[in-house]
Coordinates of C-alpha atoms and ligand atoms in Angstrom, one line a residue:
Chain A
M1435 CA 60.1 45.7 -68.3
S1436 CA 56.7 44.9 -69.9
K1437 CA 56.1 43.4 -73.3
I1438 CA 53.0 44.4 -75.1
V1439 CA 52.0 42.4 -78.2
I1440 CA 49.5 43.8 -80.6
L1441 CA 47.9 41.6 -83.2
G1442 CA 46.9 43.5 -86.3
A1443 CA 47.9 46.9 -87.6
G1444 CA 44.5 48.2 -88.8
I1445 CA 42.8 51.2 -87.2
S1446 CA 42.6 49.8 -83.7
G1447 CA 46.0 47.9 -83.6
H1448 CA 47.8 50.9 -85.0
V1449 CA 46.1 53.4 -82.6
A1450 CA 46.9 51.1 -79.7
A1451 CA 50.6 50.7 -80.8
S1452 CA 51.1 54.4 -81.3
H1453 CA 49.7 55.5 -77.9
L1454 CA 51.5 52.8 -76.1
R1455 CA 54.8 53.8 -77.7
R1456 CA 54.3 57.5 -77.0
K1457 CA 53.4 57.1 -73.3
L1458 CA 55.6 54.2 -72.3
S1459 CA 59.3 54.5 -71.7
K1460 CA 61.8 52.7 -73.9
E1461 CA 62.4 49.9 -71.4
H1462 CA 58.9 48.6 -72.3
K1463 CA 58.6 46.7 -75.6
V1464 CA 55.8 47.3 -78.0
I1465 CA 55.5 44.6 -80.7
V1466 CA 53.1 44.6 -83.6
V1467 CA 52.3 41.3 -85.4
S1468 CA 50.4 41.8 -88.6
P1469 CA 50.5 40.0 -92.0
N1470 CA 50.0 43.1 -94.2
S1471 CA 53.1 45.2 -94.7
N1472 CA 51.0 48.4 -95.2
Y1473 CA 48.7 50.5 -93.1
Q1474 CA 45.6 51.4 -95.1
W1475 CA 42.9 54.0 -94.4
I1476 CA 40.0 51.7 -95.3
P1477 CA 37.3 54.4 -95.5
S1478 CA 38.9 55.9 -98.6
N1479 CA 38.7 52.6 -100.4
I1480 CA 35.4 53.9 -101.7
W1481 CA 37.3 56.4 -103.8
V1482 CA 39.8 53.8 -105.0
G1483 CA 36.8 51.8 -106.1
I1484 CA 35.6 54.6 -108.4
G1485 CA 39.1 55.4 -109.7
R1486 CA 39.3 58.8 -108.0
M1487 CA 42.1 57.8 -105.7
K1488 CA 45.1 55.5 -106.3
S1489 CA 45.5 52.8 -103.6
K1490 CA 49.0 54.3 -102.9
E1491 CA 47.3 57.4 -101.6
I1492 CA 45.5 55.5 -98.9
L1493 CA 48.3 53.3 -97.6
F1494 CA 51.9 53.5 -96.4
P1495 CA 54.5 50.9 -95.4
L1496 CA 54.6 50.1 -91.7
A1497 CA 58.1 48.8 -91.3
P1498 CA 60.0 52.1 -91.7
L1499 CA 57.6 54.0 -89.4
Y1500 CA 57.8 51.3 -86.7
R1501 CA 61.6 51.2 -87.0
K1502 CA 61.8 54.9 -86.5
K1503 CA 59.4 54.9 -83.5
N1504 CA 61.0 51.9 -81.8
I1505 CA 58.0 49.6 -82.3
T1506 CA 59.0 46.0 -83.3
F1507 CA 57.1 44.8 -86.4
L1508 CA 56.7 41.2 -87.2
Q1509 CA 55.1 40.6 -90.6
A1510 CA 53.4 37.5 -89.5
K1511 CA 49.9 36.2 -88.7
A1512 CA 48.7 34.9 -85.4
V1513 CA 47.9 31.3 -85.6
S1514 CA 46.9 30.2 -82.0
F1515 CA 46.7 31.6 -78.5
H1516 CA 48.5 30.1 -75.5
P1517 CA 47.5 32.4 -72.6
E1518 CA 49.2 30.1 -70.0
G1519 CA 52.2 29.2 -72.0
D1520 CA 52.9 25.5 -72.5
P1521 CA 55.0 22.7 -70.9
K1522 CA 58.1 24.2 -72.5
E1523 CA 57.3 28.0 -72.3
S1524 CA 56.2 29.4 -69.0
K1525 CA 55.1 32.8 -70.4
P1526 CA 51.8 33.3 -72.3
Y1527 CA 52.4 33.5 -76.0
V1528 CA 50.8 33.7 -79.4
L1529 CA 52.0 31.3 -82.0
S1530 CA 52.7 33.4 -85.1
E1531 CA 53.7 32.5 -88.6
Y1532 CA 55.9 34.7 -90.7
V1533 CA 54.3 35.5 -94.1
V1534 CA 57.3 37.0 -96.0
G1535 CA 61.1 36.9 -96.3
E1536 CA 63.5 34.2 -95.3
K1537 CA 61.4 33.2 -92.3
K1538 CA 58.2 32.8 -94.4
G1539 CA 56.3 29.8 -93.1
T1540 CA 58.3 29.5 -89.9
Q1541 CA 56.4 29.7 -86.6
E1542 CA 57.5 31.6 -83.5
K1543 CA 56.2 31.8 -80.0
V1544 CA 55.7 35.5 -79.4
T1545 CA 55.5 35.9 -75.6
Y1546 CA 53.8 38.8 -73.9
D1547 CA 52.8 40.5 -70.6
Y1548 CA 49.8 42.1 -72.3
L1549 CA 48.1 41.1 -75.5
I1550 CA 45.9 43.3 -77.7
N1551 CA 43.9 41.3 -80.2
A1552 CA 43.1 43.9 -82.9
T1553 CA 42.7 41.5 -85.8
G1554 CA 39.4 42.9 -87.0
P1555 CA 37.1 40.7 -89.1
K1556 CA 37.8 37.9 -91.5
L1557 CA 36.2 38.9 -94.8
N1558 CA 34.1 35.7 -95.0
F1559 CA 33.5 35.5 -98.7
E1560 CA 33.2 31.7 -98.4
A1561 CA 30.0 32.0 -96.5
T1562 CA 28.2 33.0 -99.8
D1563 CA 28.5 30.4 -102.5
G1564 CA 30.2 32.0 -105.5
L1565 CA 31.0 35.4 -103.9
I1566 CA 34.6 35.8 -104.8
P1567 CA 36.0 39.3 -105.5
G1568 CA 36.7 39.6 -109.2
L1569 CA 34.7 36.5 -110.2
N1570 CA 31.2 36.2 -111.4
K1571 CA 31.2 40.0 -112.0
T1572 CA 31.1 40.7 -108.3
Y1573 CA 33.7 42.9 -106.6
S1574 CA 34.5 44.2 -103.1
V1575 CA 35.9 47.4 -101.7
C1576 CA 36.9 46.0 -98.3
T1577 CA 40.7 46.2 -99.0
Y1578 CA 42.7 48.5 -101.3
G1579 CA 43.4 45.5 -103.6
H1580 CA 39.8 44.7 -103.9
A1581 CA 38.9 48.3 -104.5
D1582 CA 41.5 48.6 -107.3
H1583 CA 40.0 45.6 -108.9
A1584 CA 36.5 46.9 -108.5
W1585 CA 37.4 50.1 -110.3
H1586 CA 38.9 48.0 -113.2
G1587 CA 35.6 46.1 -113.5
L1588 CA 33.5 49.2 -113.2
N1589 CA 35.6 51.1 -115.7
E1590 CA 35.4 48.3 -118.3
L1591 CA 31.6 48.4 -117.9
I1592 CA 31.5 52.2 -118.3
Q1593 CA 33.5 51.9 -121.5
E1594 CA 31.0 49.4 -122.8
M1595 CA 28.1 51.6 -121.8
K1596 CA 29.7 54.4 -123.8
K1597 CA 29.4 52.2 -126.8
G1598 CA 25.7 51.7 -126.2
K1599 CA 25.5 48.7 -123.7
K1600 CA 22.6 48.9 -121.2
A1601 CA 23.8 47.7 -117.8
K1602 CA 22.5 46.6 -114.4
I1603 CA 24.6 47.5 -111.3
L1604 CA 23.9 45.9 -108.0
I1605 CA 25.4 47.1 -104.8
G1606 CA 24.8 46.2 -101.2
T1607 CA 25.3 43.2 -98.9
G1608 CA 26.3 39.7 -100.1
H1609 CA 25.1 37.7 -97.1
A1610 CA 21.9 37.4 -95.0
K1611 CA 23.9 38.4 -91.8
A1612 CA 26.4 40.9 -93.4
T1613 CA 27.2 44.3 -91.8
C1614 CA 29.0 47.4 -93.0
Q1615 CA 25.9 48.7 -95.0
G1616 CA 27.4 52.2 -94.6
A1617 CA 30.3 51.4 -96.9
A1618 CA 28.0 49.9 -99.5
F1619 CA 25.8 52.9 -99.2
E1620 CA 28.7 55.2 -99.9
Y1621 CA 29.8 53.1 -102.8
I1622 CA 26.4 53.1 -104.5
L1623 CA 26.2 56.9 -104.3
N1624 CA 29.7 57.3 -105.6
V1625 CA 29.2 54.9 -108.5
E1626 CA 25.9 56.6 -109.4
Q1627 CA 27.7 60.0 -109.5
E1628 CA 30.5 58.5 -111.6
L1629 CA 28.0 57.2 -114.1
R1630 CA 26.6 60.7 -114.5
K1631 CA 30.1 62.2 -114.8
H1632 CA 30.9 59.7 -117.6
K1633 CA 27.5 60.6 -119.2
V1634 CA 26.2 57.0 -119.1
R1635 CA 23.7 57.3 -116.2
D1636 CA 20.8 56.7 -118.5
M1637 CA 22.3 53.4 -119.7
A1638 CA 22.3 51.9 -116.2
E1639 CA 19.8 50.6 -113.8
V1640 CA 21.3 50.9 -110.3
T1641 CA 19.9 48.8 -107.5
W1642 CA 20.6 48.6 -103.8
I1643 CA 20.2 45.1 -102.3
S1644 CA 20.4 44.7 -98.5
N1645 CA 19.6 42.5 -95.6
E1646 CA 18.1 45.6 -93.8
Y1647 CA 14.4 45.6 -93.1
Q1648 CA 14.2 49.3 -93.9
L1649 CA 16.5 51.7 -95.8
G1650 CA 18.8 53.6 -93.5
D1651 CA 19.0 50.8 -90.9
F1652 CA 22.8 50.6 -91.3
G1653 CA 22.8 47.7 -88.8
M1654 CA 22.1 50.3 -86.1
D1655 CA 18.3 49.7 -86.0
G1656 CA 17.9 52.9 -88.0
M1657 CA 17.7 56.2 -86.2
L1658 CA 15.7 59.4 -85.7
L1659 CA 17.7 62.3 -86.9
S1660 CA 17.5 66.1 -86.6
Y1661 CA 17.5 67.3 -90.2
K1662 CA 16.9 70.9 -91.2
G1663 CA 15.0 71.6 -88.0
M1664 CA 12.8 68.5 -88.4
T1665 CA 13.0 65.1 -86.9
M1666 CA 13.4 62.6 -89.7
K1667 CA 13.8 58.8 -89.8
S1668 CA 17.0 57.6 -91.4
S1669 CA 14.8 55.4 -93.6
E1670 CA 13.1 58.5 -94.9
M1671 CA 16.4 60.3 -95.5
V1672 CA 17.9 57.4 -97.5
E1673 CA 14.6 56.9 -99.4
M1674 CA 14.7 60.6 -100.4
I1675 CA 18.3 60.3 -101.6
F1676 CA 17.7 57.0 -103.5
E1677 CA 14.6 58.3 -105.2
D1678 CA 16.3 61.5 -106.1
R1679 CA 19.2 59.6 -107.6
D1680 CA 16.9 57.0 -109.3
I1681 CA 18.3 54.1 -107.3
K1682 CA 16.0 51.1 -106.9
W1683 CA 16.1 49.0 -103.7
I1684 CA 15.5 45.4 -102.6
L1685 CA 15.3 45.0 -98.8
G1686 CA 15.2 42.0 -96.4
A1687 CA 17.4 40.1 -98.9
G1688 CA 19.7 37.4 -97.8
V1689 CA 22.0 36.8 -100.7
D1690 CA 23.0 33.1 -100.6
K1691 CA 24.5 32.3 -104.0
I1692 CA 26.2 34.1 -106.8
E1693 CA 26.6 32.8 -110.3
D1694 CA 28.0 34.7 -113.3
G1695 CA 25.9 37.9 -113.2
L1696 CA 23.2 36.4 -111.0
A1697 CA 22.6 37.0 -107.3
H1698 CA 20.2 34.5 -105.7
Y1699 CA 18.6 35.6 -102.5
E1700 CA 15.8 34.7 -100.1
N1701 CA 13.6 37.5 -98.8
L1702 CA 11.8 37.9 -95.5
D1703 CA 8.6 36.5 -97.1
G1704 CA 10.6 33.3 -97.7
E1705 CA 10.6 33.8 -101.5
H1706 CA 13.7 32.7 -103.4
K1707 CA 14.5 35.3 -106.1
T1708 CA 17.3 36.1 -108.5
E1709 CA 18.6 39.5 -109.6
S1710 CA 20.8 39.8 -112.6
Y1711 CA 23.6 42.3 -113.0
D1712 CA 26.6 43.3 -115.1
F1713 CA 28.6 44.7 -112.1
A1714 CA 28.0 44.0 -108.4
M1715 CA 29.8 45.1 -105.2
L1716 CA 28.5 43.0 -102.4
I1717 CA 29.9 43.2 -98.8
P1718 CA 30.7 39.7 -97.5
A1719 CA 29.8 38.4 -94.1
F1720 CA 32.4 39.3 -91.4
S1721 CA 33.5 36.6 -89.0
G1722 CA 36.2 35.8 -86.5
H1723 CA 39.4 34.4 -87.8
G1724 CA 38.8 30.9 -86.4
F1725 CA 41.7 31.1 -83.9
K1726 CA 42.2 28.3 -81.5
A1727 CA 43.4 28.6 -77.9
F1728 CA 45.2 26.1 -75.6
D1729 CA 46.0 26.0 -71.9
K1730 CA 49.4 25.1 -70.4
D1731 CA 48.7 21.4 -70.9
N1732 CA 47.8 22.0 -74.5
Q1733 CA 44.1 21.4 -73.9
D1734 CA 41.7 23.2 -76.1
I1735 CA 40.3 26.3 -74.4
T1736 CA 39.1 28.1 -77.5
N1737 CA 35.6 28.7 -75.9
K1738 CA 37.3 30.7 -73.0
L1739 CA 38.7 33.1 -75.5
F1740 CA 36.4 33.1 -78.5
K1741 CA 32.8 33.2 -79.5
G1742 CA 33.5 33.7 -83.1
F1743 CA 35.2 37.0 -82.2
M1744 CA 37.1 37.4 -78.9
I1745 CA 35.1 37.2 -75.6
V1746 CA 35.4 40.4 -73.6
D1747 CA 33.5 42.0 -70.7
A1748 CA 30.1 42.0 -72.4
D1749 CA 27.0 40.2 -71.2
Y1750 CA 26.6 37.3 -73.5
T1751 CA 23.4 35.9 -71.9
S1752 CA 21.0 35.2 -74.7
K1753 CA 17.9 37.3 -74.4
P1754 CA 15.1 38.6 -76.7
Y1755 CA 15.5 41.9 -78.5
E1756 CA 13.0 43.6 -76.1
E1757 CA 15.4 42.9 -73.2
W1758 CA 18.6 44.1 -74.8
S1759 CA 20.2 46.9 -73.0
V1760 CA 23.3 49.2 -73.4
Q1761 CA 24.7 47.5 -70.2
D1762 CA 25.2 44.3 -72.3
W1763 CA 27.9 46.1 -74.3
P1764 CA 31.6 45.9 -73.1
E1765 CA 33.3 48.8 -71.4
T1766 CA 37.0 47.7 -71.1
Y1767 CA 37.3 45.1 -73.8
Q1768 CA 39.2 42.8 -71.4
N1769 CA 38.9 39.0 -71.6
P1770 CA 37.2 37.8 -68.4
S1771 CA 39.3 34.6 -68.1
Y1772 CA 42.7 36.2 -69.0
K1773 CA 42.9 39.7 -67.7
N1774 CA 46.0 40.6 -69.7
I1775 CA 44.2 40.1 -73.0
F1776 CA 42.1 42.8 -74.6
A1777 CA 40.2 43.0 -77.9
P1778 CA 39.2 46.5 -79.2
G1779 CA 37.8 47.4 -82.6
I1780 CA 36.0 44.8 -84.6
A1781 CA 37.9 41.9 -82.9
F1782 CA 35.6 41.7 -79.9
A1783 CA 32.5 39.5 -79.9
P1784 CA 29.4 41.7 -79.6
P1785 CA 26.8 40.6 -77.1
H1786 CA 24.1 40.6 -79.8
A1787 CA 23.1 42.6 -82.9
I1788 CA 21.9 46.2 -82.7
S1789 CA 19.1 45.9 -85.4
K1790 CA 16.1 43.9 -84.5
P1791 CA 16.7 40.3 -85.6
R1792 CA 14.4 39.0 -88.3
K1793 CA 13.8 35.6 -89.8
S1794 CA 12.3 34.8 -93.2
K1795 CA 9.2 32.6 -93.3
N1796 CA 11.5 29.6 -93.8
G1797 CA 13.4 30.5 -90.6
T1798 CA 16.5 32.0 -92.2
D1799 CA 18.0 34.8 -90.2
I1800 CA 18.1 37.9 -92.4
S1801 CA 19.2 41.0 -90.6
P1802 CA 22.4 43.0 -90.2
A1803 CA 25.2 42.1 -87.8
P1804 CA 26.3 45.0 -85.7
P1805 CA 28.8 47.4 -87.4
R1806 CA 31.8 48.7 -85.5
T1807 CA 33.1 51.7 -87.5
G1808 CA 36.5 53.3 -87.5
M1809 CA 35.9 55.9 -84.9
P1810 CA 34.8 53.5 -82.1
S1811 CA 37.6 51.2 -83.2
G1812 CA 40.1 53.9 -82.5
I1813 CA 38.5 55.0 -79.3
T1814 CA 38.3 51.5 -77.9
A1815 CA 41.9 50.8 -78.9
K1816 CA 43.1 54.0 -77.1
L1817 CA 41.3 53.2 -73.9
V1818 CA 42.7 49.7 -73.9
A1819 CA 46.2 51.2 -74.4
D1820 CA 45.6 53.7 -71.6
N1821 CA 44.5 51.0 -69.2
I1822 CA 47.5 48.9 -70.0
I1823 CA 49.8 52.0 -69.5
D1824 CA 48.2 52.7 -66.1
S1825 CA 48.4 49.1 -65.0
I1826 CA 52.1 49.1 -65.9
K1827 CA 52.8 52.4 -64.2
K1828 CA 50.8 51.5 -61.1
G1829 CA 52.1 47.9 -60.9
K1830 CA 48.5 46.6 -60.5
E1831 CA 45.5 46.2 -62.7
S1832 CA 43.8 49.5 -63.6
L1833 CA 40.7 49.8 -65.7
E1834 CA 39.7 53.4 -65.2
H1835 CA 39.3 54.1 -68.9
K1836 CA 35.9 52.9 -70.1
G1837 CA 34.1 53.3 -73.3
S1838 CA 30.9 51.4 -74.0
L1839 CA 29.4 51.9 -77.4
G1840 CA 26.2 52.7 -75.4
N1841 CA 28.0 55.8 -74.1
M1842 CA 29.9 57.0 -77.1
G1843 CA 29.1 59.0 -80.2
A1844 CA 30.1 58.2 -83.7
A1845 CA 30.2 60.2 -86.9
C1846 CA 29.5 58.5 -90.2
I1847 CA 30.6 60.8 -93.0
A1848 CA 29.3 58.9 -96.1
S1849 CA 30.7 60.1 -99.3
A1850 CA 28.0 60.6 -101.9
G1851 CA 30.2 61.6 -104.8
Y1852 CA 33.7 62.7 -105.4
G1853 CA 34.9 66.2 -106.5
L1854 CA 36.0 69.4 -104.8
T1855 CA 33.1 71.4 -106.2
Q1856 CA 30.8 68.6 -107.5
G1857 CA 31.2 66.2 -104.6
S1858 CA 28.7 65.4 -101.9
G1859 CA 28.5 63.7 -98.6
V1860 CA 25.8 62.5 -96.2
S1861 CA 27.1 63.4 -92.7
I1862 CA 25.3 61.5 -89.9
T1863 CA 26.3 61.5 -86.3
T1864 CA 24.7 59.2 -83.6
Y1865 CA 24.8 59.4 -79.9
P1866 CA 24.9 56.8 -78.5
I1867 CA 26.0 54.2 -81.0
I1868 CA 23.9 51.6 -79.3
P1869 CA 20.4 52.9 -78.8
D1870 CA 19.6 53.5 -75.1
Y1871 CA 15.8 53.1 -75.1
H1872 CA 15.6 53.8 -71.3
K1873 CA 17.4 57.1 -71.4
Y1874 CA 15.9 58.3 -74.7
P1875 CA 12.6 56.5 -74.9
K1876 CA 10.9 59.1 -77.2
S1877 CA 13.7 59.4 -79.8
Q1878 CA 14.4 55.8 -80.7
G1879 CA 17.1 55.4 -78.0
R1880 CA 19.3 58.3 -79.2
Q1881 CA 19.8 62.0 -78.1
L1882 CA 18.3 64.1 -80.9
G1883 CA 20.6 67.1 -80.8
K1884 CA 23.6 64.8 -81.1
T1885 CA 22.0 62.5 -83.7
F1886 CA 21.7 64.5 -86.9
G1887 CA 22.0 64.3 -90.6
E1888 CA 23.2 66.7 -93.3
I1889 CA 23.6 66.4 -97.0
G1890 CA 25.8 68.4 -99.3
L1891 CA 29.3 69.4 -100.5
A1892 CA 30.5 70.1 -97.0
G1893 CA 30.2 66.4 -96.3
H1894 CA 32.6 65.6 -99.1
W1895 CA 35.1 68.1 -97.8
L1896 CA 34.8 66.7 -94.3
K1897 CA 35.4 63.1 -95.5
L1898 CA 38.4 64.4 -97.5
A1899 CA 39.7 66.3 -94.5
L1900 CA 39.3 63.2 -92.3
H1901 CA 41.3 61.2 -95.0
Y1902 CA 44.3 63.6 -94.7
A1903 CA 44.0 64.1 -91.0
F1904 CA 43.9 60.4 -90.2
I1905 CA 46.7 59.5 -92.5
Y1906 CA 48.8 62.3 -90.9
K1907 CA 47.9 60.9 -87.5
A1908 CA 48.7 57.3 -88.5
K1909 CA 52.1 58.4 -89.8
M1910 CA 52.7 59.7 -86.3
K1911 CA 53.8 63.1 -87.6
P1912 CA 54.4 66.0 -85.2
F1913 CA 51.5 66.4 -82.6
W1914 CA 49.6 63.5 -84.2
W1915 CA 48.1 62.7 -80.8
L1916 CA 46.2 66.0 -80.8
I1917 CA 43.9 64.6 -83.5
P1918 CA 41.2 62.7 -81.7
E1919 CA 40.3 59.1 -82.6
Chain B
M187 CA 13.4 59.5 -111.4
T188 CA 11.5 61.5 -108.7
E189 CA 12.9 64.9 -107.9
R190 CA 12.9 64.6 -104.1
I191 CA 15.5 67.4 -103.6
S192 CA 14.2 70.7 -104.9
K193 CA 16.4 72.9 -107.1
S194 CA 16.7 75.5 -104.4
Q195 CA 17.7 72.9 -101.8
R196 CA 20.2 71.4 -104.3
F197 CA 21.7 74.9 -104.9
K198 CA 22.2 75.3 -101.1
M199 CA 23.7 71.8 -100.9
M200 CA 26.2 72.5 -103.6
N201 CA 27.0 76.2 -103.1
P202 CA 30.6 76.4 -102.0
I203 CA 30.1 79.5 -99.9
I204 CA 27.2 78.2 -98.0
Q205 CA 28.9 74.9 -97.7
F206 CA 32.1 76.4 -96.4
F207 CA 30.2 77.7 -93.4
K208 CA 28.4 74.4 -93.1
F209 CA 31.8 72.7 -93.1
I210 CA 33.0 74.7 -90.1
Y211 CA 29.6 74.2 -88.4
L212 CA 29.7 70.4 -89.0
S213 CA 33.3 70.1 -88.0
I214 CA 32.6 71.7 -84.6
K215 CA 29.3 69.8 -84.1
I216 CA 31.0 66.5 -84.9
M217 CA 33.9 67.2 -82.6
I218 CA 31.3 67.9 -79.8
V219 CA 29.6 64.6 -80.4
V220 CA 32.6 62.4 -81.0
A221 CA 35.3 64.0 -78.8
G222 CA 32.7 64.9 -76.2
G223 CA 33.8 62.0 -74.1
H224 CA 32.7 58.4 -73.5
G225 CA 32.4 56.1 -70.6
G226 CA 30.8 53.1 -69.1
T227 CA 27.1 52.4 -68.7
R228 CA 27.0 50.0 -65.8
E229 CA 28.0 52.2 -62.8
V230 CA 25.1 53.1 -60.6
K231 CA 25.2 56.8 -59.9
Ligands
LIG536 C1 34.9 49.9 -97.6 C2 34.8 50.3 -96.2 C3 34.6 51.6 -95.9 C4 34.5 52.0 -94.5 N1 34.2 53.4 -94.3 C5 34.2 53.8 -93.0 C6 34.0 55.2 -92.7 O1 33.8 56.0 -93.6 N2 34.0 55.5 -91.4 C7 34.2 54.7 -90.4 O2 34.2 55.1 -89.2 N3 34.4 53.3 -90.6 C8 34.4 52.9 -91.9 N4 34.6 51.6 -92.2 C9 34.9 50.6 -91.0 C10 36.3 50.7 -90.6 O3 37.2 50.5 -91.7 C11 36.5 49.6 -89.5 O4 35.7 49.9 -88.4 C12 37.9 49.5 -89.0 O5 38.8 49.2 -90.1 C13 38.1 48.4 -87.9 O6 39.3 48.5 -87.4 P1 40.1 47.2 -86.8 O7 41.4 47.6 -86.5 O8 39.2 46.6 -85.8 O9 40.1 46.1 -88.0 P2 40.9 46.2 -89.4 O10 41.0 47.6 -89.9 O11 40.2 45.2 -90.3 O12 42.3 45.7 -89.0 C14 42.6 44.3 -88.7 C15 44.1 44.1 -88.8 O13 44.4 42.8 -88.4 C16 45.3 42.2 -89.3 N5 45.1 40.7 -89.2 C17 44.2 40.0 -89.8 N6 44.5 38.7 -89.5 C18 45.5 38.6 -88.6 C19 46.2 37.6 -87.9 N7 45.9 36.3 -88.1 N8 47.2 38.0 -87.1 C20 47.6 39.3 -87.0 N9 47.0 40.3 -87.6 C21 45.9 40.0 -88.4 C22 44.9 42.8 -90.6 O14 46.0 42.7 -91.6 C23 44.7 44.2 -90.2 O15 45.9 44.9 -90.1 C24 34.7 51.1 -93.5 C25 34.9 49.8 -93.8 C26 35.0 49.4 -95.1 C27 35.2 47.9 -95.4

């Protein structure tokens, strides 16, 4: 009998749990430890943040599903890692603390044979002074709660605009090293369309603020795309969309402080500037959760497991941008010190960024951290689950399933406005996710036919279709496994 | 506001019939890119 513990029930944790349960016989235990009682399909938070979807449409409670599927669910949060056990407990374990019910606040040693750390990012709002969702007129759409709140804030402003108020809306990244530009990009386009629908577009100045050096960088070093038979830079495509929608932009901006309606930032020229706004949605920095790890003698071994996020089979040797290669990126997401620990999704420590790192004239790092979107999060979780399943079945370590982001494609279907006939989407695919400048030297590290962009109503339908398909899959309804990650 | 997307392009982008075929085309193309497999990068072939 093997016991597999999964920390986190987001995209990667839930994918891993469902595949493990489907493919392993009942004698093996699958345990999910996660503090949130609900599963949420995060990509649809964009529509919650413009009031076009209710948060209940993008989430469902995990406990009944897990009960039905024979997955043990502990509504608790991981506190510390003990991969060798301790003087009293010979098995490796994760110290977890219950967050609800009678056991709230009590800690339990959750022992395991295999551990999947799928805790994603910590939304590190504290890294930017004054950036608190719902305060200082700034909002977030990173969780359904935040997105609900953002819609209330936006709706209040729209009502004021209807009465004649002129307003400034600022959307983008709220930290010099933030990532997830794609989500902010979707949100700004959706907000812009909503303003038009509410007939207040002419009352608003809409501005994109970002730590990207160029538009369309998306933390992926930008890309060359096939678009309508031409080869276009993603910067040109986004510029075209923004100009067409009358969206202004501020680039190379490291937001470092927020005051009521004021975003202070430093730019790459080293200038300190301030942008005022009436409503802002700024993506915070993402960081690791600050977990600690201890050996069997209770000595601190955090640096064997964590480098901010969890250490996996990446090459973490520090090297200049020019020497970065796809081989630096992990393939199996296994921790090199403890081979029964894995970290798919956002939980693993990337070897470095994807976008070229840049510093301001004052030496401040202002460039995007690497994004890890939903699709690769699901794929890496599935391959981790498959390797664990093989290892259990064969009785010895098996790492046949590999999936480097340097040998994997991703689709980013960015909503650009909601509505079955009036909606729009920007569909972008990239292959590979990490540019391979050796393999594709003439097309900015990516294969052109597989890296393409499209704009139009079909993109909105696609995003909506993905919403329903992935919620169906997450609910583990009949034949859910036929839907790819 | 600069009209960067012409009226005829916008018509094509928002026309439900054209976009229905685009939807099918994009779904297949995305499946090919995303579900087209993945692997390592380090093995010397
Ligand atoms: C607004 C927004 C829109 C997005 N849109 C898209 C999109 O259109 N397409 C796309 O591909 N990607 C999109 N993404 C990115 C996508 O959501 C992430 O890639 C994905 O959620 C990462 O999955 P994960 O499982 O690694 O992390 P998460 O989904 O963040 O899950 C982490 C889990 O860990 C749990 N957890 C946290 N702390 C602990 C702890 N101490 N112990 C145990 N569990 C813990 C959390 O409760 C959660 O269940 C978007 C992201 C955002 C914020």
